[in-house]
N, CA, C, O and CB atoms as a CASP TS submission, in Angstrom:
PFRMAT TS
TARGET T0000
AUTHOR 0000-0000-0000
METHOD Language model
MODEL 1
PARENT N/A
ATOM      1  N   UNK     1     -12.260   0.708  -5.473  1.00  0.00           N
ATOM      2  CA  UNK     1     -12.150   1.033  -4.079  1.00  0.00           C
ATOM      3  C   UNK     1     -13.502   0.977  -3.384  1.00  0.00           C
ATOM      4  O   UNK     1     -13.525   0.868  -2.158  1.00  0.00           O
ATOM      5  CB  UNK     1     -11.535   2.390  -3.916  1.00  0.00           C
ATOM      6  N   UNK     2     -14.590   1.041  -4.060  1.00  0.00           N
ATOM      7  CA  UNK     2     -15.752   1.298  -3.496  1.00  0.00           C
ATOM      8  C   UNK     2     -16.423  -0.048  -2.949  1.00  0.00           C
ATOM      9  O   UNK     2     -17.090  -0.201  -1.926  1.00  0.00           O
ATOM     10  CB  UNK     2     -16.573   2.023  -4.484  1.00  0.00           C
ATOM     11  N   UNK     3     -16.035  -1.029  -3.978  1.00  0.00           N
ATOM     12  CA  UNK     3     -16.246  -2.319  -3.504  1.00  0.00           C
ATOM     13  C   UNK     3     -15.493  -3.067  -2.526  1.00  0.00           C
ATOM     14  O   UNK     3     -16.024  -4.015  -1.947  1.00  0.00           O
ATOM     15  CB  UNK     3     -16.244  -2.976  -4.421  1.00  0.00           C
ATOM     16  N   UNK     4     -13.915  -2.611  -2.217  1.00  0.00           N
ATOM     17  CA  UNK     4     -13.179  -3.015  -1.197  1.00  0.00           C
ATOM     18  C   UNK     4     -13.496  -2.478   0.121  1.00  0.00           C
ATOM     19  O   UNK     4     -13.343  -3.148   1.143  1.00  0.00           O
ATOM     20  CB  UNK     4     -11.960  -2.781  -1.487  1.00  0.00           C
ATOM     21  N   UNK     5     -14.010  -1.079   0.119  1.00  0.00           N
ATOM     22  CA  UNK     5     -14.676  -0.882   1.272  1.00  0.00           C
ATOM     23  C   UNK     5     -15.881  -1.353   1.674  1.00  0.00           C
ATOM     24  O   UNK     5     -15.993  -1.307   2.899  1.00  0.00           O
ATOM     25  CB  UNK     5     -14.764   0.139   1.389  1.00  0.00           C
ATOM     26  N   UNK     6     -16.952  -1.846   1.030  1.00  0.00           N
ATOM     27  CA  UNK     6     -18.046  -1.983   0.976  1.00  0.00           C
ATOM     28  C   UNK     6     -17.672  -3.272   1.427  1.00  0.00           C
ATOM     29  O   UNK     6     -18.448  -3.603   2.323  1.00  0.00           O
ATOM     30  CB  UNK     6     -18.793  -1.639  -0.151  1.00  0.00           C
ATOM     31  N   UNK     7     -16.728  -4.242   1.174  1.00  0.00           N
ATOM     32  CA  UNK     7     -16.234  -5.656   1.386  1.00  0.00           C
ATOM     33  C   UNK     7     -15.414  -5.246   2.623  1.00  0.00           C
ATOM     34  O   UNK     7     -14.866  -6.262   3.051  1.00  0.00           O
ATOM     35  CB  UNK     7     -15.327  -6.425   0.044  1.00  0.00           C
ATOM     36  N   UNK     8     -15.082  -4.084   3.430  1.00  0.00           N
ATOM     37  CA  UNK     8     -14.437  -4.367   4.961  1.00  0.00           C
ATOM     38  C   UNK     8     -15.199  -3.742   5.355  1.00  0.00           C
ATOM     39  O   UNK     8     -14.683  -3.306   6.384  1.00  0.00           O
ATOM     40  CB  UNK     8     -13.037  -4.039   5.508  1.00  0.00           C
ATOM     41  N   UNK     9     -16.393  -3.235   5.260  1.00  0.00           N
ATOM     42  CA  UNK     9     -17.669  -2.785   6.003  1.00  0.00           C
ATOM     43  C   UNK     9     -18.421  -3.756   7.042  1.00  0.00           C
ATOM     44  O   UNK     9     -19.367  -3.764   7.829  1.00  0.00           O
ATOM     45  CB  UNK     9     -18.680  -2.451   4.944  1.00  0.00           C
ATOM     46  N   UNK    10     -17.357  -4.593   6.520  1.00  0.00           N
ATOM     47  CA  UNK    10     -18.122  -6.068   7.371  1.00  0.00           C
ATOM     48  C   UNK    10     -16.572  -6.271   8.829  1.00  0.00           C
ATOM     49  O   UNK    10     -15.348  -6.251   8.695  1.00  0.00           O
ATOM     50  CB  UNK    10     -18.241  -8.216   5.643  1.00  0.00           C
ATOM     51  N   UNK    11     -17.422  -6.435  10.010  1.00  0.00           N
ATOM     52  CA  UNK    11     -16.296  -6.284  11.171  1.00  0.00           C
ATOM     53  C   UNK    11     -15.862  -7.702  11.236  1.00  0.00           C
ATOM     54  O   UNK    11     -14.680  -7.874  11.536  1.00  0.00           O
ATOM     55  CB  UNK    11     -16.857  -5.682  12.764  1.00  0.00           C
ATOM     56  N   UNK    12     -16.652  -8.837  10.996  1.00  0.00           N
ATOM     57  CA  UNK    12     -15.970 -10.133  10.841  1.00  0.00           C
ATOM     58  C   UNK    12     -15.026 -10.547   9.387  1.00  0.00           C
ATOM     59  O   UNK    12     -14.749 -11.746   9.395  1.00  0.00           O
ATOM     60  CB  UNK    12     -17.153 -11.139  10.990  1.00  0.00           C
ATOM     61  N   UNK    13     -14.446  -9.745   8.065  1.00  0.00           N
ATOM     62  CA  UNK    13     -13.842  -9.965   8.059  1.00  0.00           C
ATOM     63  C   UNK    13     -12.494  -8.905   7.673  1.00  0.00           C
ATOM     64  O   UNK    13     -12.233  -7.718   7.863  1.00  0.00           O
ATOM     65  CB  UNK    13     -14.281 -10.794   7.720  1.00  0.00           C
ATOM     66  N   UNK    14     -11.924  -9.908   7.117  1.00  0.00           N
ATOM     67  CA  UNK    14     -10.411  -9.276   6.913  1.00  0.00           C
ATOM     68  C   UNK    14      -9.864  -9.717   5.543  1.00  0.00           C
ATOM     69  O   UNK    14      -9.963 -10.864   5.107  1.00  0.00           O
ATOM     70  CB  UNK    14      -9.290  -9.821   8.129  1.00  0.00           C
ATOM     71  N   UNK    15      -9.201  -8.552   4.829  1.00  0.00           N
ATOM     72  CA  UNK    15      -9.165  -8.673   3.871  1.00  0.00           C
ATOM     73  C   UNK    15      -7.697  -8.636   3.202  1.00  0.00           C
ATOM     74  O   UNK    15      -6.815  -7.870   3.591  1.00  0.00           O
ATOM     75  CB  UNK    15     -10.005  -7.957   3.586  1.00  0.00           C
ATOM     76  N   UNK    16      -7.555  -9.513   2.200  1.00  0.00           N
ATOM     77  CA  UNK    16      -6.002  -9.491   1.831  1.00  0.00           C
ATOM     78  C   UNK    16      -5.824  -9.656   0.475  1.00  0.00           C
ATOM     79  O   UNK    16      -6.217 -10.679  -0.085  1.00  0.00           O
ATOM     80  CB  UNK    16      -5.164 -10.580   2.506  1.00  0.00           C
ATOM     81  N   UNK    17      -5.036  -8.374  -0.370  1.00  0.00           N
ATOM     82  CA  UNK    17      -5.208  -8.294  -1.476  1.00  0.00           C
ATOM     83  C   UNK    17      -3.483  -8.791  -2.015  1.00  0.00           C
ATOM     84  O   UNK    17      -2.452  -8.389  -1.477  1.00  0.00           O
ATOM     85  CB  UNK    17      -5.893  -6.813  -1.783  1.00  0.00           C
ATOM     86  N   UNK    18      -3.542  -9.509  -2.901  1.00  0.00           N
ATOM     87  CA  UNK    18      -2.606 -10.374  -3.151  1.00  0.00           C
ATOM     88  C   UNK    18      -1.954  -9.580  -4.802  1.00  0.00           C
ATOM     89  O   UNK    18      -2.619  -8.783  -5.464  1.00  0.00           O
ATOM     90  CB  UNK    18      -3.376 -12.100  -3.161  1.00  0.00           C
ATOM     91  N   UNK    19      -0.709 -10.002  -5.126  1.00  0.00           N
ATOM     92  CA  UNK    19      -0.316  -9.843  -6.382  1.00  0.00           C
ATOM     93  C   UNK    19       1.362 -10.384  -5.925  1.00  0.00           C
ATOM     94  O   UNK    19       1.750 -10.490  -4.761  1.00  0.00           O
ATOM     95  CB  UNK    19      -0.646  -8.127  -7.062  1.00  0.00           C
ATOM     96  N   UNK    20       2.252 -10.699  -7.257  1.00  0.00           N
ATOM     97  CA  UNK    20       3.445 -11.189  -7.083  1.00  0.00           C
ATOM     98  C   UNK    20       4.393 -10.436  -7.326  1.00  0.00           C
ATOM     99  O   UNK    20       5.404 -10.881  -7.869  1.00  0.00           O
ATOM    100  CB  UNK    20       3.617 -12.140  -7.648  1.00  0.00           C
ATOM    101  N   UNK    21       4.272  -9.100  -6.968  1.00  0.00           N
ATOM    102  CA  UNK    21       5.758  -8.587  -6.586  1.00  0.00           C
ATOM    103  C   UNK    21       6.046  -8.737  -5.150  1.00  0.00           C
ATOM    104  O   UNK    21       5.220  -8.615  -4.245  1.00  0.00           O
ATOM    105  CB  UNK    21       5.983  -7.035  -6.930  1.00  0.00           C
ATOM    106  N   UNK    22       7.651  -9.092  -4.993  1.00  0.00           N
ATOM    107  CA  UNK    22       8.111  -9.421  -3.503  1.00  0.00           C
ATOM    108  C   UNK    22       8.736  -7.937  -2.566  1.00  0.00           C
ATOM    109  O   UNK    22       9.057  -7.945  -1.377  1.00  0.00           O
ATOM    110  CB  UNK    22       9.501 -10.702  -3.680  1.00  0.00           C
ATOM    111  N   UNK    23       8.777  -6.807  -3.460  1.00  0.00           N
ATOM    112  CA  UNK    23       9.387  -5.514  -2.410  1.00  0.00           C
ATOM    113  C   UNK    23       7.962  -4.379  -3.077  1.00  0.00           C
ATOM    114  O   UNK    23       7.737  -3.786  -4.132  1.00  0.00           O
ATOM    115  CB  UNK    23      11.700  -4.759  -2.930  1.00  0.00           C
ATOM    116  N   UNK    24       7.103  -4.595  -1.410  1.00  0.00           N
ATOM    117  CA  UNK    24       5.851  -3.572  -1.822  1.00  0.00           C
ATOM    118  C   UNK    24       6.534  -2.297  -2.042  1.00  0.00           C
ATOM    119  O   UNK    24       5.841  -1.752  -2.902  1.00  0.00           O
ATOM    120  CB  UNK    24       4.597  -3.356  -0.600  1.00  0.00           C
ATOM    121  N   UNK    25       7.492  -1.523  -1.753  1.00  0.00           N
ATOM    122  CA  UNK    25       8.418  -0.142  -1.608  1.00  0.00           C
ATOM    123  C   UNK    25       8.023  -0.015  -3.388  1.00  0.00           C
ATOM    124  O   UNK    25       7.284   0.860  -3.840  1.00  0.00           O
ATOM    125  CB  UNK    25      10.600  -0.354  -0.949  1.00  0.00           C
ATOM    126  N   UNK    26       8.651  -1.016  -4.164  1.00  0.00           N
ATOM    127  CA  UNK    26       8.756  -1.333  -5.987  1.00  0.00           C
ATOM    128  C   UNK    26       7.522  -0.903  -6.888  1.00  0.00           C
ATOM    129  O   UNK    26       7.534  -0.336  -7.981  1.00  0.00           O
ATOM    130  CB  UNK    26       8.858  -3.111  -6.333  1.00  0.00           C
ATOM    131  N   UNK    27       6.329  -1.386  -6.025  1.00  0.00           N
ATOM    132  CA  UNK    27       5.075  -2.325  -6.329  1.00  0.00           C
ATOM    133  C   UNK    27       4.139  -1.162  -6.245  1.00  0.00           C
ATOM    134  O   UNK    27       4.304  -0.145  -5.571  1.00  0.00           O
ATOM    135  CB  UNK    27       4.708  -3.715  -5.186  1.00  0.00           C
ATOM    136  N   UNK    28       2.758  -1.569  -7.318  1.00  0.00           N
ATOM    137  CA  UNK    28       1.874  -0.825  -7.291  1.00  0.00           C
ATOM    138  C   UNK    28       0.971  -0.542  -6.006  1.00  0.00           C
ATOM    139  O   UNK    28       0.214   0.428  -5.963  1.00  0.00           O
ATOM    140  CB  UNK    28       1.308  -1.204  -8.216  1.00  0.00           C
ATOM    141  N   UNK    29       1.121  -1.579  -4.824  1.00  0.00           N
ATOM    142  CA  UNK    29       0.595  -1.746  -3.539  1.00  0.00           C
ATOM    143  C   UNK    29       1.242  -0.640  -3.210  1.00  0.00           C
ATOM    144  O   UNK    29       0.342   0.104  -2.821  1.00  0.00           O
ATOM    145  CB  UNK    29       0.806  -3.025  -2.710  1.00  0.00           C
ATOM    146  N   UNK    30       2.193  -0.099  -3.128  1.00  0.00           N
ATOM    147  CA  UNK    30       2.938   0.875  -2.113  1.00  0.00           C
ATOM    148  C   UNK    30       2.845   2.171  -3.114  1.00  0.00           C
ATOM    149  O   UNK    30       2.563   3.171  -2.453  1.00  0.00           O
ATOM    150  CB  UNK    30       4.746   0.349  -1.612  1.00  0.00           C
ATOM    151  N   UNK    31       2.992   2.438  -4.455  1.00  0.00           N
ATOM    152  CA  UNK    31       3.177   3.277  -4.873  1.00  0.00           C
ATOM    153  C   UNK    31       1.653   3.960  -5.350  1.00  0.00           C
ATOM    154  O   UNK    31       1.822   5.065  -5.864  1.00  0.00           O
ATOM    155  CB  UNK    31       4.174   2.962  -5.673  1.00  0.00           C
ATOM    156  N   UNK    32       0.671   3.668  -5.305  1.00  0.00           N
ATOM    157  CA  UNK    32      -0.531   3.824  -6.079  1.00  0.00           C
ATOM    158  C   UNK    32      -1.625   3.392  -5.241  1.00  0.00           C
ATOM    159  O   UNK    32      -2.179   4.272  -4.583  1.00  0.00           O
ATOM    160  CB  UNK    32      -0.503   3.067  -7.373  1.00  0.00           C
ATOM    161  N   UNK    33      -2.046   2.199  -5.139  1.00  0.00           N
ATOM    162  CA  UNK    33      -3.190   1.638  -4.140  1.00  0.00           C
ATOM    163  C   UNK    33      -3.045   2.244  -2.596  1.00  0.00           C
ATOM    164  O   UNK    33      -3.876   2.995  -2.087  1.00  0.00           O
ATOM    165  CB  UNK    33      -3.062  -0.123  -4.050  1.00  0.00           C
ATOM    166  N   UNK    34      -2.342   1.972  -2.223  1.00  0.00           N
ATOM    167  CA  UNK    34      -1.874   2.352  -0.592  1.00  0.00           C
ATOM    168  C   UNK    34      -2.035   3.665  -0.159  1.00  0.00           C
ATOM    169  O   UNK    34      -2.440   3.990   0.958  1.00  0.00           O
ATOM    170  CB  UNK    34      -0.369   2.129  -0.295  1.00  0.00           C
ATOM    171  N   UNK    35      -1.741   4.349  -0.982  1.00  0.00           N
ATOM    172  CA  UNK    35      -2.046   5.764  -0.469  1.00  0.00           C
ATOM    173  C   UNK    35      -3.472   6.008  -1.032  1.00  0.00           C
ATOM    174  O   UNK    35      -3.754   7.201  -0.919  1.00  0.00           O
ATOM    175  CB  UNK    35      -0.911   6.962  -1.006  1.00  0.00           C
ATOM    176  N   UNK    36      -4.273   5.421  -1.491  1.00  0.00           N
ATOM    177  CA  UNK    36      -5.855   5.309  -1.650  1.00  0.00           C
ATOM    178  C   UNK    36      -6.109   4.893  -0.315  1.00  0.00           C
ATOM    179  O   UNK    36      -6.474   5.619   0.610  1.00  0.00           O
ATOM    180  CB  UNK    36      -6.490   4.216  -2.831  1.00  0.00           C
ATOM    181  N   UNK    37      -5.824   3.301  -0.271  1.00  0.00           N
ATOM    182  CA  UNK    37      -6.393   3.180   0.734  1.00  0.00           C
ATOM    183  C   UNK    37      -6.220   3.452   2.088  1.00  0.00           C
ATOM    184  O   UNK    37      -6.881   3.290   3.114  1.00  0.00           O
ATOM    185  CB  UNK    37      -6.554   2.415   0.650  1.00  0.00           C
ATOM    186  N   UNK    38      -5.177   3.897   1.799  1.00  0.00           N
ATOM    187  CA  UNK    38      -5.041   4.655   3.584  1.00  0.00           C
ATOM    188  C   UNK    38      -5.697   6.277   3.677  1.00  0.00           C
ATOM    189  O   UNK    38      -5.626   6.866   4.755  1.00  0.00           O
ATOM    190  CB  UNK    38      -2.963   4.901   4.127  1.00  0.00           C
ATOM    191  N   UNK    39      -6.209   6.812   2.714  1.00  0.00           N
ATOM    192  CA  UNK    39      -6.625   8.289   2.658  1.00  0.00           C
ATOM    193  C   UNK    39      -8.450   8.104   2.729  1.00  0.00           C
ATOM    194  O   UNK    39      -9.259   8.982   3.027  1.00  0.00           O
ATOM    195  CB  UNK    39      -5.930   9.150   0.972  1.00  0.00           C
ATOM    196  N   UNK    40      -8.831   6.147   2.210  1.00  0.00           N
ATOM    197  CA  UNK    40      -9.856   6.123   2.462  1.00  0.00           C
ATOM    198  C   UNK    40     -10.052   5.582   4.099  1.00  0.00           C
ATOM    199  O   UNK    40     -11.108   5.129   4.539  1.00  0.00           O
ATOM    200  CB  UNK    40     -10.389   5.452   1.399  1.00  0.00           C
ATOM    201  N   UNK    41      -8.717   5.749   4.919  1.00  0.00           N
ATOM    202  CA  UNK    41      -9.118   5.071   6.191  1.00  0.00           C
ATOM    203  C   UNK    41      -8.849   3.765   6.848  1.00  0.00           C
ATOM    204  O   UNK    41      -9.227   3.510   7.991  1.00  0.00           O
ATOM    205  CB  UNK    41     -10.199   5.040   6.146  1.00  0.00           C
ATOM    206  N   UNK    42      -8.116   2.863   6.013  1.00  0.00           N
ATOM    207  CA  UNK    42      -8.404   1.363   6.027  1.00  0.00           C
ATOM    208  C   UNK    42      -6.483   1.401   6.841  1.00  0.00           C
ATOM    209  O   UNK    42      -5.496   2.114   6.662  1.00  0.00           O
ATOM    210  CB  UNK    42      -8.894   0.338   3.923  1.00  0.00           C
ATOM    211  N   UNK    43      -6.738   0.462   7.537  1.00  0.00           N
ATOM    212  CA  UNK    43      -5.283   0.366   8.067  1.00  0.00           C
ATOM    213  C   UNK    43      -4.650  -0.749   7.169  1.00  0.00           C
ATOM    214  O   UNK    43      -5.303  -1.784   7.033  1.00  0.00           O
ATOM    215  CB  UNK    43      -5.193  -0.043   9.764  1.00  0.00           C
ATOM    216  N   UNK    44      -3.526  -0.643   6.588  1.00  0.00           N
ATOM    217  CA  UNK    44      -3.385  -0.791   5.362  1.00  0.00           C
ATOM    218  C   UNK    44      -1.540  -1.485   5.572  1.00  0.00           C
ATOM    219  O   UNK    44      -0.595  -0.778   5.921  1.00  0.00           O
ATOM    220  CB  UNK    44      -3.789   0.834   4.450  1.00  0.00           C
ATOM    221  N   UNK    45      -1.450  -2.977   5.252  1.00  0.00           N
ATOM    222  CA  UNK    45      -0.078  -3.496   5.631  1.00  0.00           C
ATOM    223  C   UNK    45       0.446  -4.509   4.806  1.00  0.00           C
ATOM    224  O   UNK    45      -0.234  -5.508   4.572  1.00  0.00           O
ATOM    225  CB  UNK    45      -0.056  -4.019   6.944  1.00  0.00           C
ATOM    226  N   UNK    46       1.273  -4.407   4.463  1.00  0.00           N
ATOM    227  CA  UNK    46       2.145  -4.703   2.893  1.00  0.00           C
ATOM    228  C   UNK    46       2.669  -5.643   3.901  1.00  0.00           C
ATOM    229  O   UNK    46       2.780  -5.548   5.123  1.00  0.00           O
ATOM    230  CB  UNK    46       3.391  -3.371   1.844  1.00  0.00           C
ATOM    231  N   UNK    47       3.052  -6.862   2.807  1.00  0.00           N
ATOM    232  CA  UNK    47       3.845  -8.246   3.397  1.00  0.00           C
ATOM    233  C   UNK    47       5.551  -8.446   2.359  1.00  0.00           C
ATOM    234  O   UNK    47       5.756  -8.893   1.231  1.00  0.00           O
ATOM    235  CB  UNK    47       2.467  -9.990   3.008  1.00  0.00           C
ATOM    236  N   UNK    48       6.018  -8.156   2.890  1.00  0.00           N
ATOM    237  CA  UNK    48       7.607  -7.987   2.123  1.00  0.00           C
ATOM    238  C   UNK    48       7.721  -9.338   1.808  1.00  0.00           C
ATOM    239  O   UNK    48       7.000 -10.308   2.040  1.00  0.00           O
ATOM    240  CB  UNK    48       9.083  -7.401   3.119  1.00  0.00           C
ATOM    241  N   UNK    49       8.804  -9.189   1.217  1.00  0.00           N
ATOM    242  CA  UNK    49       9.791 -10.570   0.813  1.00  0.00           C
ATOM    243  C   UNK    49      10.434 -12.038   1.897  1.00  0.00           C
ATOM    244  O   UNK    49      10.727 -13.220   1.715  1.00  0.00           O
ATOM    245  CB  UNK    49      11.223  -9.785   0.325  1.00  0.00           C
ATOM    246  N   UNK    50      10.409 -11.230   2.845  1.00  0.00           N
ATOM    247  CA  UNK    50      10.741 -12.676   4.032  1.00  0.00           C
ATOM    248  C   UNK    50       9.378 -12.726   4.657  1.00  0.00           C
ATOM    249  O   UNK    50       9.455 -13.386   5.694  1.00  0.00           O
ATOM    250  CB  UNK    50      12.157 -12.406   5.526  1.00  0.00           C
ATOM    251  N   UNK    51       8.043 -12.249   4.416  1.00  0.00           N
ATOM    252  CA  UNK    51       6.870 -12.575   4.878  1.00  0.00           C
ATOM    253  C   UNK    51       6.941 -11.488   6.575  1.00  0.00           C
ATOM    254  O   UNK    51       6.389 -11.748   7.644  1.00  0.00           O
ATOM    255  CB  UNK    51       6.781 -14.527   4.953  1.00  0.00           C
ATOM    256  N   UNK    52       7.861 -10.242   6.203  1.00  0.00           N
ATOM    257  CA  UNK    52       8.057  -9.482   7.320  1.00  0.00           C
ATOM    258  C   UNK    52       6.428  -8.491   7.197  1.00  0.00           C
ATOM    259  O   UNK    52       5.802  -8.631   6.146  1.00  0.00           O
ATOM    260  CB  UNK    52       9.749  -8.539   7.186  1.00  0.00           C
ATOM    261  N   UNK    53       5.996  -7.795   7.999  1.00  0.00           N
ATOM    262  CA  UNK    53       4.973  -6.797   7.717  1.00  0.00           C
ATOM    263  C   UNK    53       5.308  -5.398   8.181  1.00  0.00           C
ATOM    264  O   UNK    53       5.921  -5.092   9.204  1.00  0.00           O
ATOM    265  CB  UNK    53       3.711  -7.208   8.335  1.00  0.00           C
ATOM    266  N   UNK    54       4.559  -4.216   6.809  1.00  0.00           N
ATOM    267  CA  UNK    54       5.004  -3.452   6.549  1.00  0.00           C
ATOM    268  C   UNK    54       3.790  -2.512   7.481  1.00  0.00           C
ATOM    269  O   UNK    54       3.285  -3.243   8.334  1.00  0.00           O
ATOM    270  CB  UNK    54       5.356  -3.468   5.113  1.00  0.00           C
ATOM    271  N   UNK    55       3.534  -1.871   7.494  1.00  0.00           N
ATOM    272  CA  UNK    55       2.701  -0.831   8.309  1.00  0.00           C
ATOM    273  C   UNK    55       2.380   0.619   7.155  1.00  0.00           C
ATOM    274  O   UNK    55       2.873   1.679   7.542  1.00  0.00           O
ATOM    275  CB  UNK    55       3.790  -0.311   9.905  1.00  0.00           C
ATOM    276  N   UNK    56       1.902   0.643   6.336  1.00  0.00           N
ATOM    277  CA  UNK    56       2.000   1.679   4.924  1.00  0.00           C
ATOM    278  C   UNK    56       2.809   2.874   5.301  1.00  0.00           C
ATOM    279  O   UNK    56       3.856   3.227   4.758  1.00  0.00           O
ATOM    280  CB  UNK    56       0.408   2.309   4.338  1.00  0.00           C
ATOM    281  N   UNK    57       2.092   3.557   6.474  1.00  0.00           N
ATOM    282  CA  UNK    57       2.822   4.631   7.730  1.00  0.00           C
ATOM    283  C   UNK    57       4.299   4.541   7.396  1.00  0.00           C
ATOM    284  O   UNK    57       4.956   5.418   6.836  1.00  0.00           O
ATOM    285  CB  UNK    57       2.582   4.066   9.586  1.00  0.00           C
ATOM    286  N   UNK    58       4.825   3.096   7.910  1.00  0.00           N
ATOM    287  CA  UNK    58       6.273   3.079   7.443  1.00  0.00           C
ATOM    288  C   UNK    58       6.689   2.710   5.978  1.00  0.00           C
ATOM    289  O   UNK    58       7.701   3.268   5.551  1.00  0.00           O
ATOM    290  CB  UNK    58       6.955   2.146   8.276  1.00  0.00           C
ATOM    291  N   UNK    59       6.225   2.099   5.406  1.00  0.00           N
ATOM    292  CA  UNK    59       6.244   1.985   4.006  1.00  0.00           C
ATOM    293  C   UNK    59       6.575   3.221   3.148  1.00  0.00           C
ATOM    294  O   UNK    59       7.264   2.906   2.177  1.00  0.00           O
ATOM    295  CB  UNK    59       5.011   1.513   3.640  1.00  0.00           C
ATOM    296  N   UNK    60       6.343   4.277   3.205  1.00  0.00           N
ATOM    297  CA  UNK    60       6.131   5.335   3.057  1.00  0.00           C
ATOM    298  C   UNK    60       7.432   6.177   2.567  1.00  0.00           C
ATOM    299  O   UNK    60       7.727   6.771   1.529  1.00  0.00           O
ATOM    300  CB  UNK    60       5.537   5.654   4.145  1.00  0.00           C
ATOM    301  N   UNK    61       8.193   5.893   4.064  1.00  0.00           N
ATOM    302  CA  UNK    61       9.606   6.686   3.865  1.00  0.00           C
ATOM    303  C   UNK    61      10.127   5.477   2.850  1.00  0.00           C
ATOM    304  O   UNK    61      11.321   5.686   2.634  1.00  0.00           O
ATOM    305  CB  UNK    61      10.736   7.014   5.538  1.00  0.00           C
ATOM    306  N   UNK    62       9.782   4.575   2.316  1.00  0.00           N
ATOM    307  CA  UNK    62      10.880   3.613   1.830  1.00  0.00           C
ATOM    308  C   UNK    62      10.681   3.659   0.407  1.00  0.00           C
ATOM    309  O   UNK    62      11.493   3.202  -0.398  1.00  0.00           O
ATOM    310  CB  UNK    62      10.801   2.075   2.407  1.00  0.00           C
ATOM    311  N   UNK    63       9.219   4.406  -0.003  1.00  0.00           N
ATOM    312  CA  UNK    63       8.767   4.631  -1.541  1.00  0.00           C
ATOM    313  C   UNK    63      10.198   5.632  -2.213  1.00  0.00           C
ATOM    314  O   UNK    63      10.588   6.649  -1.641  1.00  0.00           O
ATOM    315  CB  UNK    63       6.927   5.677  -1.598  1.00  0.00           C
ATOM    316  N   UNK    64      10.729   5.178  -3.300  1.00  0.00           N
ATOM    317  CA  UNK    64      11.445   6.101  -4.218  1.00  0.00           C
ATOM    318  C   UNK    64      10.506   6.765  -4.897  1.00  0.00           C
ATOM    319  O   UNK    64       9.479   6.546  -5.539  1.00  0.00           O
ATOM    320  CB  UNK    64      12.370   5.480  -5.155  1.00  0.00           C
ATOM    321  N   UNK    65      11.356   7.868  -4.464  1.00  0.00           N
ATOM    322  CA  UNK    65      10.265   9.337  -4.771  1.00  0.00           C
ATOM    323  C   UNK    65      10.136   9.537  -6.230  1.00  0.00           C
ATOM    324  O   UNK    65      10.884  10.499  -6.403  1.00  0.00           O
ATOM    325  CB  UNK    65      10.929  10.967  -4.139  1.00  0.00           C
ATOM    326  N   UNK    66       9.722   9.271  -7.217  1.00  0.00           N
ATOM    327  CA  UNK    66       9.763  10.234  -8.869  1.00  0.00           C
ATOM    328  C   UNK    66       9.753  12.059  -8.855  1.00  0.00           C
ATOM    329  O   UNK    66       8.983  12.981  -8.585  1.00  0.00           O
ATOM    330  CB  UNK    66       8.027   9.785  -9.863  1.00  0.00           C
ATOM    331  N   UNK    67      11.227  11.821  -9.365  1.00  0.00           N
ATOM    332  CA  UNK    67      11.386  13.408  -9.645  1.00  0.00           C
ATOM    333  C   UNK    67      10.391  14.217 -10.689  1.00  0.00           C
ATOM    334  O   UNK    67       9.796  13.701 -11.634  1.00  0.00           O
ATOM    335  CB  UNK    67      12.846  13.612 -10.235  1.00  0.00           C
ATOM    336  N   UNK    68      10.348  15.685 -10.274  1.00  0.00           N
ATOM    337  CA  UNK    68       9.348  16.158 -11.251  1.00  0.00           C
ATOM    338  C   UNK    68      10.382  16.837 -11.921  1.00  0.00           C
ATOM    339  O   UNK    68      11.372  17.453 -11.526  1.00  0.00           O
ATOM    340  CB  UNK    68       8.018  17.038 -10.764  1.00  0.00           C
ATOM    341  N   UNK    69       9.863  16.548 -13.152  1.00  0.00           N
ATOM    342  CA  UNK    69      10.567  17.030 -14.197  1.00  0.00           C
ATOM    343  C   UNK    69      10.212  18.527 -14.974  1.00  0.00           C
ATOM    344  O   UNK    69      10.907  18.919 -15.911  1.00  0.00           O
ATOM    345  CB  UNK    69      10.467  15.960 -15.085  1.00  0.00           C
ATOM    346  N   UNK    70       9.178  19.210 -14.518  1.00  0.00           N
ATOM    347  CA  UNK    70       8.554  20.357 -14.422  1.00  0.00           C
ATOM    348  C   UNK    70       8.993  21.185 -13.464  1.00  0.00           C
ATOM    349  O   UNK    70       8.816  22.290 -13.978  1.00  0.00           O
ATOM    350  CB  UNK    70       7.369  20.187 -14.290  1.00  0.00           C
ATOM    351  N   UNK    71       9.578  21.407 -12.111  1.00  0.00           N
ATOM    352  CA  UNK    71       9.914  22.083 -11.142  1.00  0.00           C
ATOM    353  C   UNK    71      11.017  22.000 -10.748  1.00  0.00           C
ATOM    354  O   UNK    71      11.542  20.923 -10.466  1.00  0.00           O
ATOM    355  CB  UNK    71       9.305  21.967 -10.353  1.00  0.00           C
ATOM    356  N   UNK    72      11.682  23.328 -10.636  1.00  0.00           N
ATOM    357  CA  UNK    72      13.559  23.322 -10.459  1.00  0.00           C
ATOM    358  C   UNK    72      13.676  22.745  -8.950  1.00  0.00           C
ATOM    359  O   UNK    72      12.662  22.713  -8.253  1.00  0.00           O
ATOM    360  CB  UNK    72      14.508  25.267 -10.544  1.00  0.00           C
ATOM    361  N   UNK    73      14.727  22.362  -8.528  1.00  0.00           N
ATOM    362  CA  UNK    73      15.011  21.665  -7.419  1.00  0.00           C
ATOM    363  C   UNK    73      15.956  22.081  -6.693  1.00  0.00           C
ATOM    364  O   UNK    73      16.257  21.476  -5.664  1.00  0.00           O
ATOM    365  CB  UNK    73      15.226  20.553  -7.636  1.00  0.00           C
TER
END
């Protein structure tokens, strides 16, 4: 993370981090990275399966939650 910020520290460019899953909701982008990088600040937008764009903000409600298996419900 330190180097991805240090790499949009720069205002000319823009940055796009790639991998091949097609539903970010599934994907380590939405479940793990994303809430890094949006807690480090970075406005942060997932590209779905028809090349639609995601906004993390909304991404968010669409993550399946993992139940805790430690705390009654």
């Amino acid at each position: 993370l330190d180097k991805l910020a240090e790499a949009a520290a720069n205002p000319s460019r823009h940055l796009c981090l790639m991998c091949g899953c097609l539903l970010p909701n599934e994907c380590h982008r939405g479940l793990g990275l994303g809430a890094h990088l949006q807690a480090a600040g970075f406005d942060y937008w997932h590209v779905g399966r028809e090349g639609e764009l995601f906004h993390h903000d909304n991404l968010v409600k669409l993550l399946t939650a993992q139940p805790n298996l430690f705390e009654a419900t």
